[in-house]
Amino acid sequence: MSALVELDRLGKVYSTRTGDVTALSEVTLRIEDGEFVAVVGPSGCGKTTLLKILANLEQHTSGVGILGNNELGANRSDDVGMVFQKATLLPWLDILSNVLLPVTLKRRASAADKENAMDLLRMVGLGEFATKRPHELSGGMQQRAAICRALVHEPSLLLMDEPFGALDAMTRDVLNVEVNRIWRDTHKTAVLITHSIPEAVFLAQRVIVMSPRPGRIVDEITVPFGPERTLELMGTPEFGSLCAQIRRHFEVSAA
Amino acid sequence: MSTTTSTDARTTSATPRTTPRRRRDAGKRRQVVGSLVVLAVLLLAWQFLPTALGTPSYVVPVFSDVLAALTDPAAFPVYLEATVATMTEVLLGLAIGVTLGLVLAITLAQLPTVYGIVFPYIVAIESIPKVAVAPLFVIWFGFGLSSKVVVVVLLAFFPVLVNTLHGLRGVDKDQVDLFRVNGASPMQMRLRLLVPAALPQIFSGLELAVANAMIGAIVAEFVGAQQGLGVLILQAQGRMETPAVFALLIILSALGITLNVLVRLLRRVVVTWEQH
């Protein structure tokens, strides 16, 4: 396997009026092509900063980061798909046009692009909603459409920033199963930011644990389950003990 | 008493075929009928109260006199010419003012530093009663069309500028990130995100601009003009023809209402995602 992402002692310092704030410190991380990695940690641990650096929305201030063949921050890479906490669909476009946005920002959407977008929508059960406006869909359906949008231009890296944080627990479970299926179908490299430990363990092959002040990686846990995850898995003792193992990091740092 | 009411409510809601929409439509119909009844009462009062109270016609003319002045065939070409003159000022001024307001707002929204420098002046100028500068514009631009247009531009410009700026600066940060992640150019960011997202506020600005434009045109005509509805009002006042003054006010109201309705219809057609 080859690495898609390689971060070497990556750091980020914000200069504020009251002095410098270290958001990320010495983050060294290697993500293999096709891997699903989850990053967990309490708020303020820099996990969102890490994601924004990977998306080239923010620049790191020290260390080196490589995504694919490009150095992070050097030139803009459009090679990522991003799912935000809110669905962030444009209310003036129908669902199909929303999904096609990453394509239409670069060129005219071809018939093949549209077919590809429709395939994605059908994959998440939204085939019949292509011509609807976002406000006609439920929150879960909107977030499904947002996932399609993040995949439509076939990015090499899928970034998800607490994508289901705003949804109710039941919709969350259903969507987690769906994300697992999409990941198995598309073989996309995925990075999930979450503060839900069970969600991280459920979806990822590897869980990166971060701790705040300054934001740094404190542990990496390989999840021993196979690629296919079902909701029954969440009830097993292995799943529970893995979650407990991760949770202990935060109990210690809180004390 | 309260028992009866609650029973009534229950029977209404239990009636099988009354869908919520139909009930809403019925409610709306009742409101329209109510408004028409109020109008009829007001017009009847206008017709009979002045005579009953012995008010002279040059103070408050009865409604039928106003109607006669309004429908006077001899006055019609005069009214028409004046309406064309006033509406030319209004529409020309609106077109220029709204365009300037939009362009400046879009430019300022993407230049935070310039925005910071200019903003206090925008607030300051906004709080000046701008019609007060109309006499100055007559000195500068004369008694013709241009001085009126300039007043209308000034009055239409600010609500569009301020509301559009508000809309552009309130765009969701995640939506901006979405465009940045996907490598959107500054022009794409403007045309495909910022402007559509600000459309509801832009239309609010436009509604204010339309109302202001009418005020601007009439006040500017009062100050100094050769033609227009404002000029006719002054002339009728000079001859103590109060029914004609009222007739002209009715024409002005009708024009103002028409413009407002047009803007709101346009808003409904353009901003389809807005919940009414």
Short mmCIF file of C-alpha atoms in Angstrom, two decimals:
data_model
loop_
_atom_site.label_atom_id
_atom_site.label_comp_id
_atom_site.label_asym_id
_atom_site.label_seq_id
_atom_site.Cartn_x
_atom_site.Cartn_y
_atom_site.Cartn_z
CA MET A 1 0.00 0.00 0.00
CA SER A 2 1.14 3.53 -0.68
CA ALA A 3 0.51 6.52 1.54
CA LEU A 4 -1.95 9.13 0.32
CA VAL A 5 -1.35 11.51 3.20
CA GLU A 6 1.92 12.00 5.01
CA LEU A 7 2.22 14.55 7.76
CA ASP A 8 5.59 15.11 9.37
CA ARG A 9 5.65 17.12 12.61
CA LEU A 10 2.91 19.38 11.30
CA GLY A 11 2.10 22.38 13.49
CA LYS A 12 -0.26 25.31 13.45
CA VAL A 13 0.10 28.44 15.54
CA TYR A 14 -2.51 31.19 15.48
CA SER A 15 -1.30 34.69 16.27
CA THR A 16 -3.91 36.48 18.35
CA ARG A 17 -3.91 39.82 20.11
CA THR A 18 -3.27 38.11 23.44
CA GLY A 19 -0.36 36.07 22.08
CA ASP A 20 0.25 32.92 20.10
CA VAL A 21 -2.09 29.95 20.40
CA THR A 22 -0.82 26.54 19.40
CA ALA A 23 -3.68 24.70 17.73
CA LEU A 24 -1.64 21.77 16.48
CA SER A 25 1.70 20.52 17.67
CA GLU A 26 4.01 17.98 16.02
CA VAL A 27 1.34 15.96 14.26
CA THR A 28 2.94 13.05 12.47
CA LEU A 29 0.51 10.85 10.61
CA ARG A 30 0.50 8.52 7.63
CA ILE A 31 -2.77 7.58 5.94
CA GLU A 32 -2.72 4.73 3.44
CA ASP A 33 -4.55 4.86 0.16
CA GLY A 34 -8.06 3.47 0.72
CA GLU A 35 -7.85 3.64 4.50
CA PHE A 36 -10.62 4.93 6.79
CA VAL A 37 -9.21 6.98 9.65
CA ALA A 38 -11.18 8.62 12.42
CA VAL A 39 -9.86 11.43 14.59
CA VAL A 40 -11.43 11.80 18.03
CA GLY A 41 -10.86 14.29 20.76
CA PRO A 42 -12.61 16.91 22.88
CA SER A 43 -13.28 20.38 21.47
CA GLY A 44 -10.17 22.48 21.21
CA CYS A 45 -7.91 19.52 20.41
CA GLY A 46 -7.26 20.86 16.93
CA LYS A 47 -9.05 18.11 15.00
CA THR A 48 -11.01 20.58 12.87
CA THR A 49 -7.81 22.57 12.25
CA LEU A 50 -6.16 19.36 11.06
CA LEU A 51 -9.06 18.71 8.68
CA LYS A 52 -8.96 22.27 7.33
CA ILE A 53 -5.24 21.96 6.67
CA LEU A 54 -5.90 18.73 4.76
CA ALA A 55 -8.61 20.56 2.78
CA ASN A 56 -6.20 23.43 2.10
CA LEU A 57 -8.61 25.82 3.80
CA GLU A 58 -5.91 26.73 6.31
CA GLN A 59 -2.13 26.70 6.14
CA HIS A 60 0.11 24.94 8.65
CA THR A 61 2.90 26.98 10.20
CA SER A 62 5.51 24.28 10.72
CA GLY A 63 6.39 20.79 9.51
CA VAL A 64 5.62 19.21 6.17
CA GLY A 65 2.42 17.72 4.80
CA ILE A 66 1.92 15.80 1.58
CA LEU A 67 -1.37 14.87 -0.03
CA GLY A 68 -1.05 12.64 -3.08
CA ASN A 69 1.67 14.23 -5.19
CA ASN A 70 1.31 17.74 -3.76
CA GLU A 71 2.73 19.46 -0.78
CA LEU A 72 -0.03 20.84 1.43
CA GLY A 73 -0.38 24.60 1.25
CA ALA A 74 1.92 24.93 -1.75
CA ASN A 75 -0.74 24.78 -4.39
CA ARG A 76 -4.44 24.33 -4.15
CA SER A 77 -5.48 20.72 -4.50
CA ASP A 78 -9.06 20.22 -5.57
CA ASP A 79 -8.64 16.57 -4.89
CA VAL A 80 -10.68 16.43 -1.70
CA GLY A 81 -14.40 16.04 -1.07
CA MET A 82 -15.70 17.61 2.10
CA VAL A 83 -18.77 16.88 4.21
CA PHE A 84 -19.61 19.57 6.76
CA GLN A 85 -21.48 19.31 10.05
CA LYS A 86 -24.50 20.93 8.42
CA ALA A 87 -25.53 19.67 4.98
CA THR A 88 -24.59 23.10 3.55
CA LEU A 89 -26.72 22.62 0.43
CA LEU A 90 -27.51 25.72 -1.62
CA PRO A 91 -31.25 26.39 -1.20
CA TRP A 92 -31.61 27.91 -4.69
CA LEU A 93 -30.41 24.75 -6.47
CA ASP A 94 -32.20 21.42 -6.77
CA ILE A 95 -30.58 18.33 -5.28
CA LEU A 96 -28.97 17.18 -8.54
CA SER A 97 -27.40 20.62 -9.18
CA ASN A 98 -26.20 20.72 -5.57
CA VAL A 99 -24.53 17.33 -5.97
CA LEU A 100 -22.95 18.47 -9.26
CA LEU A 101 -21.54 21.70 -7.77
CA PRO A 102 -17.90 20.51 -7.47
CA VAL A 103 -18.05 19.58 -11.18
CA THR A 104 -19.83 22.71 -12.42
CA LEU A 105 -17.35 24.96 -10.61
CA LYS A 106 -14.73 23.57 -13.00
CA ARG A 107 -16.57 22.89 -16.23
CA ARG A 108 -19.96 22.26 -17.79
CA ALA A 109 -21.48 19.07 -16.42
CA SER A 110 -21.55 16.39 -19.12
CA ALA A 111 -24.22 13.71 -19.51
CA ALA A 112 -21.75 11.30 -17.91
CA ASP A 113 -21.34 13.64 -14.91
CA LYS A 114 -25.10 13.78 -14.48
CA GLU A 115 -25.39 10.01 -14.74
CA ASN A 116 -22.62 9.65 -12.17
CA ALA A 117 -24.42 12.05 -9.82
CA MET A 118 -27.69 10.17 -10.30
CA ASP A 119 -25.93 6.88 -9.53
CA LEU A 120 -24.64 8.35 -6.28
CA LEU A 121 -28.09 9.68 -5.38
CA ARG A 122 -29.65 6.28 -6.11
CA MET A 123 -26.95 4.62 -3.99
CA VAL A 124 -28.12 6.62 -0.95
CA GLY A 125 -31.81 6.20 -1.81
CA LEU A 126 -32.37 9.72 -3.14
CA GLY A 127 -32.90 8.81 -6.81
CA GLU A 128 -36.40 10.21 -6.82
CA PHE A 129 -35.42 13.46 -5.09
CA ALA A 130 -33.01 14.78 -7.73
CA THR A 131 -35.34 17.59 -8.80
CA LYS A 132 -36.43 18.56 -5.27
CA ARG A 133 -35.13 21.59 -3.42
CA PRO A 134 -33.11 21.02 -0.21
CA HIS A 135 -35.84 22.37 2.09
CA GLU A 136 -38.17 19.63 0.84
CA LEU A 137 -35.85 16.96 2.31
CA SER A 138 -35.33 15.82 5.92
CA GLY A 139 -32.05 16.57 7.70
CA GLY A 140 -30.78 13.02 7.16
CA MET A 141 -31.64 13.10 3.47
CA GLN A 142 -29.90 16.48 3.09
CA GLN A 143 -26.75 15.07 4.67
CA ARG A 144 -26.92 12.06 2.32
CA ALA A 145 -27.04 14.47 -0.63
CA ALA A 146 -24.04 16.31 0.86
CA ILE A 147 -22.10 13.03 0.92
CA CYS A 148 -22.95 12.49 -2.77
CA ARG A 149 -21.67 16.00 -3.51
CA ALA A 150 -18.38 15.23 -1.75
CA LEU A 151 -17.92 12.15 -3.95
CA VAL A 152 -19.18 13.37 -7.34
CA HIS A 153 -15.83 14.63 -8.64
CA GLU A 154 -14.15 11.38 -7.54
CA PRO A 155 -11.71 12.98 -5.09
CA SER A 156 -8.89 10.85 -3.74
CA LEU A 157 -9.63 11.97 -0.17
CA LEU A 158 -13.01 12.24 1.57
CA LEU A 159 -13.04 14.58 4.58
CA MET A 160 -15.93 14.54 7.05
CA ASP A 161 -16.20 17.09 9.86
CA GLU A 162 -18.64 15.70 12.43
CA PRO A 163 -21.02 15.01 9.57
CA PHE A 164 -23.89 13.66 11.65
CA GLY A 165 -23.47 15.80 14.77
CA ALA A 166 -26.64 17.74 14.01
CA LEU A 167 -28.82 14.65 13.44
CA ASP A 168 -30.82 12.54 15.88
CA ALA A 169 -29.28 9.30 17.19
CA MET A 170 -31.37 6.94 15.06
CA THR A 171 -30.71 8.77 11.78
CA ARG A 172 -27.06 8.84 12.80
CA ASP A 173 -26.88 5.05 13.13
CA VAL A 174 -28.53 4.53 9.75
CA LEU A 175 -26.15 6.99 8.07
CA ASN A 176 -23.12 5.41 9.72
CA VAL A 177 -24.05 2.05 8.20
CA GLU A 178 -24.49 3.83 4.88
CA VAL A 179 -21.11 5.58 5.07
CA ASN A 180 -19.50 2.21 5.77
CA ARG A 181 -21.19 0.76 2.67
CA ILE A 182 -20.19 3.76 0.51
CA TRP A 183 -16.60 3.45 1.70
CA ARG A 184 -16.53 -0.27 0.84
CA ASP A 185 -18.08 0.40 -2.58
CA THR A 186 -15.87 3.33 -3.58
CA HIS A 187 -12.55 2.40 -1.86
CA LYS A 188 -12.12 6.08 -0.98
CA THR A 189 -9.56 7.20 1.54
CA ALA A 190 -11.60 8.81 4.29
CA VAL A 191 -10.85 10.98 7.31
CA LEU A 192 -13.66 11.40 9.82
CA ILE A 193 -13.54 14.01 12.57
CA THR A 194 -15.88 13.21 15.43
CA HIS A 195 -16.30 13.57 19.17
CA SER A 196 -18.28 10.35 19.31
CA ILE A 197 -15.97 7.47 20.25
CA PRO A 198 -18.46 4.72 19.20
CA GLU A 199 -18.91 6.42 15.83
CA ALA A 200 -15.14 6.50 15.31
CA VAL A 201 -14.72 2.84 16.28
CA PHE A 202 -17.73 1.82 14.20
CA LEU A 203 -16.49 3.42 10.97
CA ALA A 204 -12.70 3.53 11.09
CA GLN A 205 -9.90 1.06 10.60
CA ARG A 206 -7.72 3.27 12.72
CA VAL A 207 -8.66 5.77 15.41
CA ILE A 208 -6.38 8.72 16.10
CA VAL A 209 -6.85 10.13 19.61
CA MET A 210 -6.05 13.80 20.10
CA SER A 211 -5.73 15.88 23.22
CA PRO A 212 -6.00 19.65 23.64
CA ARG A 213 -3.66 22.45 24.68
CA PRO A 214 -1.69 22.02 22.54
CA GLY A 215 -3.54 19.83 20.02
CA ARG A 216 -1.50 16.69 19.54
CA ILE A 217 -1.86 12.99 18.83
CA VAL A 218 -1.77 10.97 22.05
CA ASP A 219 -2.67 7.52 20.75
CA GLU A 220 -3.43 5.49 17.65
CA ILE A 221 -5.68 2.46 17.89
CA THR A 222 -6.07 -0.09 15.12
CA VAL A 223 -9.64 -1.34 14.98
CA PRO A 224 -9.53 -5.13 14.58
CA PHE A 225 -12.93 -5.55 12.88
CA GLY A 226 -13.31 -6.37 9.18
CA PRO A 227 -14.31 -3.80 6.56
CA GLU A 228 -18.04 -4.49 6.81
CA ARG A 229 -19.65 -3.06 9.94
CA THR A 230 -23.19 -3.74 11.12
CA LEU A 231 -25.17 -2.21 13.96
CA GLU A 232 -24.95 -5.54 15.86
CA LEU A 233 -21.22 -4.92 16.17
CA MET A 234 -21.95 -2.05 18.53
CA GLY A 235 -23.43 -4.51 21.05
CA THR A 236 -20.40 -6.79 21.23
CA PRO A 237 -18.02 -6.77 24.24
CA GLU A 238 -15.01 -6.21 21.94
CA PHE A 239 -16.59 -3.02 20.62
CA GLY A 240 -17.38 -1.86 24.15
CA SER A 241 -13.89 -2.51 25.52
CA LEU A 242 -12.27 -0.71 22.56
CA CYS A 243 -14.46 2.34 23.22
CA ALA A 244 -13.60 2.18 26.91
CA GLN A 245 -9.90 2.01 26.08
CA ILE A 246 -10.17 5.20 24.04
CA ARG A 247 -12.37 6.96 26.57
CA ARG A 248 -9.74 6.44 29.30
CA HIS A 249 -7.50 8.96 27.51
CA PHE A 250 -10.00 11.70 28.15
CA GLU A 251 -10.69 10.70 31.77
CA VAL A 252 -6.98 11.02 32.52
CA SER A 253 -6.59 14.35 30.74
CA ALA A 254 -9.69 15.72 32.43
CA ALA A 255 -8.40 14.81 35.90
CA MET B 1 -69.39 30.56 27.16
CA SER B 2 -65.90 29.12 26.97
CA THR B 3 -67.37 25.61 26.75
CA THR B 4 -69.30 26.59 23.63
CA THR B 5 -66.19 27.97 21.98
CA SER B 6 -64.13 24.85 22.59
CA THR B 7 -66.97 22.63 21.30
CA ASP B 8 -67.14 24.78 18.18
CA ALA B 9 -63.41 24.46 17.64
CA ARG B 10 -63.58 20.71 18.02
CA THR B 11 -66.41 20.34 15.50
CA THR B 12 -64.54 22.48 12.98
CA SER B 13 -61.31 20.52 13.26
CA ALA B 14 -63.17 17.21 13.24
CA THR B 15 -65.00 18.01 9.98
CA PRO B 16 -63.44 15.43 7.68
CA ARG B 17 -63.00 17.34 4.43
CA THR B 18 -61.59 20.61 5.78
CA THR B 19 -57.92 20.30 4.93
CA PRO B 20 -55.57 22.81 6.64
CA ARG B 21 -55.00 24.52 3.28
CA ARG B 22 -58.72 24.96 2.64
CA ARG B 23 -59.16 26.36 6.13
CA ARG B 24 -56.30 28.80 5.50
CA ASP B 25 -57.90 29.86 2.20
CA ALA B 26 -61.21 30.44 3.97
CA GLY B 27 -59.40 32.55 6.57
CA LYS B 28 -57.76 34.60 3.82
CA ARG B 29 -61.10 35.12 2.06
CA ARG B 30 -62.59 36.39 5.31
CA GLN B 31 -59.68 38.86 5.65
CA VAL B 32 -60.17 40.17 2.10
CA VAL B 33 -63.90 40.64 2.68
CA GLY B 34 -63.11 42.42 5.95
CA SER B 35 -60.66 44.78 4.24
CA LEU B 36 -63.25 45.63 1.56
CA VAL B 37 -65.86 46.35 4.22
CA VAL B 38 -63.44 48.73 5.95
CA LEU B 39 -62.78 50.47 2.61
CA ALA B 40 -66.52 50.86 1.94
CA VAL B 41 -67.09 52.33 5.41
CA LEU B 42 -64.21 54.78 4.96
CA LEU B 43 -65.45 55.90 1.52
CA LEU B 44 -69.03 56.35 2.85
CA ALA B 45 -67.69 58.41 5.76
CA TRP B 46 -65.64 60.47 3.30
CA GLN B 47 -68.76 61.04 1.20
CA PHE B 48 -71.14 62.06 3.99
CA LEU B 49 -69.13 63.26 7.01
CA PRO B 50 -67.72 66.53 5.51
CA THR B 51 -71.22 67.76 4.59
CA ALA B 52 -72.68 66.58 7.91
CA LEU B 53 -69.94 68.41 9.83
CA GLY B 54 -70.16 71.46 7.58
CA THR B 55 -66.50 71.22 6.50
CA PRO B 56 -65.89 73.46 3.46
CA SER B 57 -64.95 71.68 0.20
CA TYR B 58 -61.54 73.38 -0.07
CA VAL B 59 -60.56 71.77 3.24
CA VAL B 60 -61.95 68.25 2.79
CA PRO B 61 -63.93 67.70 -0.44
CA VAL B 62 -66.49 64.91 -0.46
CA PHE B 63 -65.46 61.68 -2.16
CA SER B 64 -67.70 62.20 -5.23
CA ASP B 65 -65.97 65.56 -5.94
CA VAL B 66 -62.56 63.86 -5.77
CA LEU B 67 -63.83 61.08 -8.04
CA ALA B 68 -65.11 63.71 -10.48
CA ALA B 69 -61.72 65.46 -10.49
CA LEU B 70 -59.97 62.12 -10.97
CA THR B 71 -62.16 61.04 -13.91
CA ASP B 72 -62.44 64.50 -15.53
CA PRO B 73 -61.83 63.84 -19.27
CA ALA B 74 -60.27 67.30 -19.70
CA ALA B 75 -57.73 66.61 -16.94
CA PHE B 76 -56.80 63.14 -18.20
CA PRO B 77 -54.09 64.16 -20.72
CA VAL B 78 -52.57 66.46 -18.09
CA TYR B 79 -52.49 63.66 -15.51
CA LEU B 80 -51.07 61.25 -18.07
CA GLU B 81 -48.27 63.60 -19.10
CA ALA B 82 -47.38 64.30 -15.49
CA THR B 83 -47.45 60.60 -14.62
CA VAL B 84 -45.09 59.82 -17.49
CA ALA B 85 -42.74 62.60 -16.35
CA THR B 86 -42.72 61.49 -12.71
CA MET B 87 -42.39 57.79 -13.51
CA THR B 88 -39.50 58.52 -15.90
CA GLU B 89 -37.67 60.16 -12.98
CA VAL B 90 -38.58 57.30 -10.64
CA LEU B 91 -37.66 54.43 -12.95
CA LEU B 92 -34.50 56.03 -14.31
CA GLY B 93 -33.35 56.93 -10.79
CA LEU B 94 -34.20 53.45 -9.51
CA ALA B 95 -32.28 51.76 -12.32
CA ILE B 96 -29.17 53.85 -11.67
CA GLY B 97 -29.44 53.82 -7.86
CA VAL B 98 -30.09 50.09 -7.56
CA THR B 99 -27.26 49.22 -9.96
CA LEU B 100 -24.82 51.47 -8.10
CA GLY B 101 -25.94 50.08 -4.74
CA LEU B 102 -25.51 46.47 -5.86
CA VAL B 103 -22.13 46.99 -7.51
CA LEU B 104 -20.71 48.95 -4.58
CA ALA B 105 -22.06 46.44 -2.05
CA ILE B 106 -20.52 43.48 -3.90
CA THR B 107 -17.20 45.32 -4.20
CA LEU B 108 -17.14 46.40 -0.54
CA ALA B 109 -18.12 42.95 0.74
CA GLN B 110 -14.93 41.50 -0.70
CA LEU B 111 -12.65 44.30 0.53
CA PRO B 112 -12.90 44.15 4.34
CA THR B 113 -10.32 46.92 4.89
CA VAL B 114 -12.00 49.38 2.54
CA TYR B 115 -15.34 48.40 4.05
CA GLY B 116 -14.01 49.27 7.51
CA ILE B 117 -12.86 52.69 6.29
CA VAL B 118 -16.03 53.54 4.37
CA PHE B 119 -18.63 52.08 6.72
CA PRO B 120 -18.82 55.02 9.20
CA TYR B 121 -19.50 57.36 6.26
CA ILE B 122 -22.24 55.10 4.95
CA VAL B 123 -23.88 55.18 8.39
CA ALA B 124 -23.45 58.96 8.60
CA ILE B 125 -24.90 59.66 5.16
CA GLU B 126 -27.68 57.17 5.79
CA SER B 127 -28.83 59.13 8.83
CA ILE B 128 -29.07 62.43 6.94
CA PRO B 129 -32.62 63.15 5.74
CA LYS B 130 -31.50 62.99 2.13
CA VAL B 131 -34.50 64.83 0.64
CA ALA B 132 -33.12 67.94 2.35
CA VAL B 133 -30.36 68.13 -0.25
CA ALA B 134 -32.90 68.35 -3.09
CA PRO B 135 -32.66 72.20 -3.29
CA LEU B 136 -28.91 71.87 -3.73
CA PHE B 137 -29.36 69.45 -6.62
CA VAL B 138 -31.72 71.92 -8.33
CA ILE B 139 -28.92 74.51 -8.15
CA TRP B 140 -26.41 72.01 -9.52
CA PHE B 141 -28.49 70.19 -12.13
CA GLY B 142 -31.25 72.66 -13.02
CA PHE B 143 -35.03 72.36 -13.22
CA GLY B 144 -35.07 69.54 -15.78
CA LEU B 145 -35.08 65.78 -15.50
CA SER B 146 -31.53 65.33 -14.18
CA SER B 147 -31.94 67.02 -10.78
CA LYS B 148 -34.96 64.80 -10.01
CA VAL B 149 -33.18 61.67 -11.17
CA VAL B 150 -30.20 62.49 -8.95
CA VAL B 151 -32.45 62.83 -5.87
CA VAL B 152 -34.14 59.50 -6.69
CA VAL B 153 -30.74 57.83 -7.20
CA LEU B 154 -29.55 59.05 -3.82
CA LEU B 155 -32.69 57.81 -2.07
CA ALA B 156 -32.81 54.43 -3.86
CA PHE B 157 -29.08 53.76 -3.54
CA PHE B 158 -28.68 53.52 0.24
CA PRO B 159 -31.29 50.92 1.17
CA VAL B 160 -29.98 48.67 -1.61
CA LEU B 161 -26.37 49.20 -0.53
CA VAL B 162 -27.00 48.60 3.17
CA ASN B 163 -29.31 45.60 2.76
CA THR B 164 -27.13 43.94 0.13
CA LEU B 165 -24.01 44.40 2.28
CA HIS B 166 -25.88 42.87 5.19
CA GLY B 167 -26.90 39.90 3.05
CA LEU B 168 -23.45 39.37 1.53
CA ARG B 169 -21.68 39.50 4.87
CA GLY B 170 -24.13 37.08 6.44
CA VAL B 171 -23.34 34.24 4.04
CA ASP B 172 -22.77 30.93 5.83
CA LYS B 173 -19.05 30.27 6.48
CA ASP B 174 -19.38 26.59 5.57
CA GLN B 175 -20.85 27.51 2.20
CA VAL B 176 -17.83 29.74 1.59
CA ASP B 177 -15.52 26.87 2.61
CA LEU B 178 -17.42 24.54 0.30
CA PHE B 179 -16.67 26.84 -2.63
CA ARG B 180 -13.04 27.27 -1.57
CA VAL B 181 -12.47 23.52 -1.21
CA ASN B 182 -13.75 23.10 -4.73
CA GLY B 183 -11.41 25.76 -6.09
CA ALA B 184 -14.03 28.41 -6.94
CA SER B 185 -12.70 31.60 -8.51
CA PRO B 186 -13.54 34.99 -6.91
CA MET B 187 -16.04 35.61 -9.70
CA GLN B 188 -17.73 32.23 -9.13
CA MET B 189 -17.79 32.98 -5.42
CA ARG B 190 -19.60 36.27 -6.14
CA LEU B 191 -22.07 35.15 -8.78
CA ARG B 192 -22.83 31.61 -7.67
CA LEU B 193 -22.74 31.98 -3.89
CA LEU B 194 -22.71 35.50 -2.45
CA VAL B 195 -25.31 37.15 -4.69
CA PRO B 196 -27.88 34.31 -4.68
CA ALA B 197 -27.46 33.91 -0.92
CA ALA B 198 -28.07 37.64 -0.44
CA LEU B 199 -31.12 37.78 -2.74
CA PRO B 200 -33.72 37.88 0.07
CA GLN B 201 -31.98 40.92 1.61
CA ILE B 202 -31.41 42.48 -1.82
CA PHE B 203 -35.16 42.35 -2.40
CA SER B 204 -35.86 43.87 1.02
CA GLY B 205 -33.56 46.72 -0.03
CA LEU B 206 -35.37 46.99 -3.33
CA GLU B 207 -38.76 47.33 -1.63
CA LEU B 208 -37.42 50.22 0.44
CA ALA B 209 -35.74 51.73 -2.62
CA VAL B 210 -39.02 51.77 -4.55
CA ALA B 211 -40.88 53.53 -1.74
CA ASN B 212 -37.99 56.01 -1.35
CA ALA B 213 -37.85 56.66 -5.09
CA MET B 214 -41.46 57.88 -5.14
CA ILE B 215 -40.79 60.18 -2.19
CA GLY B 216 -37.61 61.47 -3.83
CA ALA B 217 -39.28 62.26 -7.15
CA ILE B 218 -42.21 64.16 -5.58
CA VAL B 219 -40.08 66.16 -3.14
CA ALA B 220 -37.65 67.05 -5.92
CA GLU B 221 -40.58 68.21 -8.04
CA PHE B 222 -41.86 70.32 -5.14
CA VAL B 223 -38.48 72.02 -4.93
CA GLY B 224 -38.28 72.95 -8.57
CA ALA B 225 -39.61 71.34 -11.73
CA GLN B 226 -41.50 72.11 -14.90
CA GLN B 227 -43.63 68.95 -15.05
CA GLY B 228 -44.70 65.95 -13.03
CA LEU B 229 -47.33 64.96 -10.47
CA GLY B 230 -45.58 66.97 -7.75
CA VAL B 231 -45.85 70.09 -9.92
CA LEU B 232 -49.57 69.43 -10.51
CA ILE B 233 -50.15 69.07 -6.76
CA LEU B 234 -48.50 72.47 -6.15
CA GLN B 235 -50.53 74.07 -8.97
CA ALA B 236 -53.82 72.62 -7.67
CA GLN B 237 -52.92 73.79 -4.18
CA GLY B 238 -52.23 77.28 -5.54
CA ARG B 239 -55.71 77.39 -7.08
CA MET B 240 -57.23 75.94 -3.88
CA GLU B 241 -58.53 72.99 -5.97
CA THR B 242 -58.46 70.52 -3.10
CA PRO B 243 -60.42 67.80 -4.98
CA ALA B 244 -57.65 67.81 -7.63
CA VAL B 245 -54.99 67.52 -4.89
CA PHE B 246 -56.77 64.45 -3.54
CA ALA B 247 -57.17 63.02 -7.05
CA LEU B 248 -53.41 63.39 -7.60
CA LEU B 249 -52.68 61.75 -4.25
CA ILE B 250 -54.82 58.79 -5.34
CA ILE B 251 -52.82 58.52 -8.59
CA LEU B 252 -49.56 58.64 -6.60
CA SER B 253 -50.76 55.97 -4.18
CA ALA B 254 -51.82 53.73 -7.05
CA LEU B 255 -48.40 54.10 -8.69
CA GLY B 256 -46.57 53.42 -5.41
CA ILE B 257 -48.68 50.35 -4.67
CA THR B 258 -48.17 49.03 -8.22
CA LEU B 259 -44.38 49.33 -7.96
CA ASN B 260 -44.38 47.65 -4.56
CA VAL B 261 -46.54 44.77 -5.80
CA LEU B 262 -44.28 44.32 -8.85
CA VAL B 263 -41.19 44.06 -6.65
CA ARG B 264 -42.88 41.56 -4.36
CA LEU B 265 -44.07 39.46 -7.30
CA LEU B 266 -40.54 39.50 -8.71
CA ARG B 267 -39.24 38.40 -5.32
CA ARG B 268 -41.63 35.45 -5.33
CA VAL B 269 -40.54 34.42 -8.80
CA VAL B 270 -36.80 34.82 -8.12
CA VAL B 271 -36.42 33.78 -4.47
CA THR B 272 -38.35 30.52 -4.80
CA TRP B 273 -36.70 28.91 -1.78
CA GLU B 274 -38.02 31.50 0.66
CA GLN B 275 -40.79 30.28 2.98
CA HIS B 276 -43.82 32.53 2.77
#
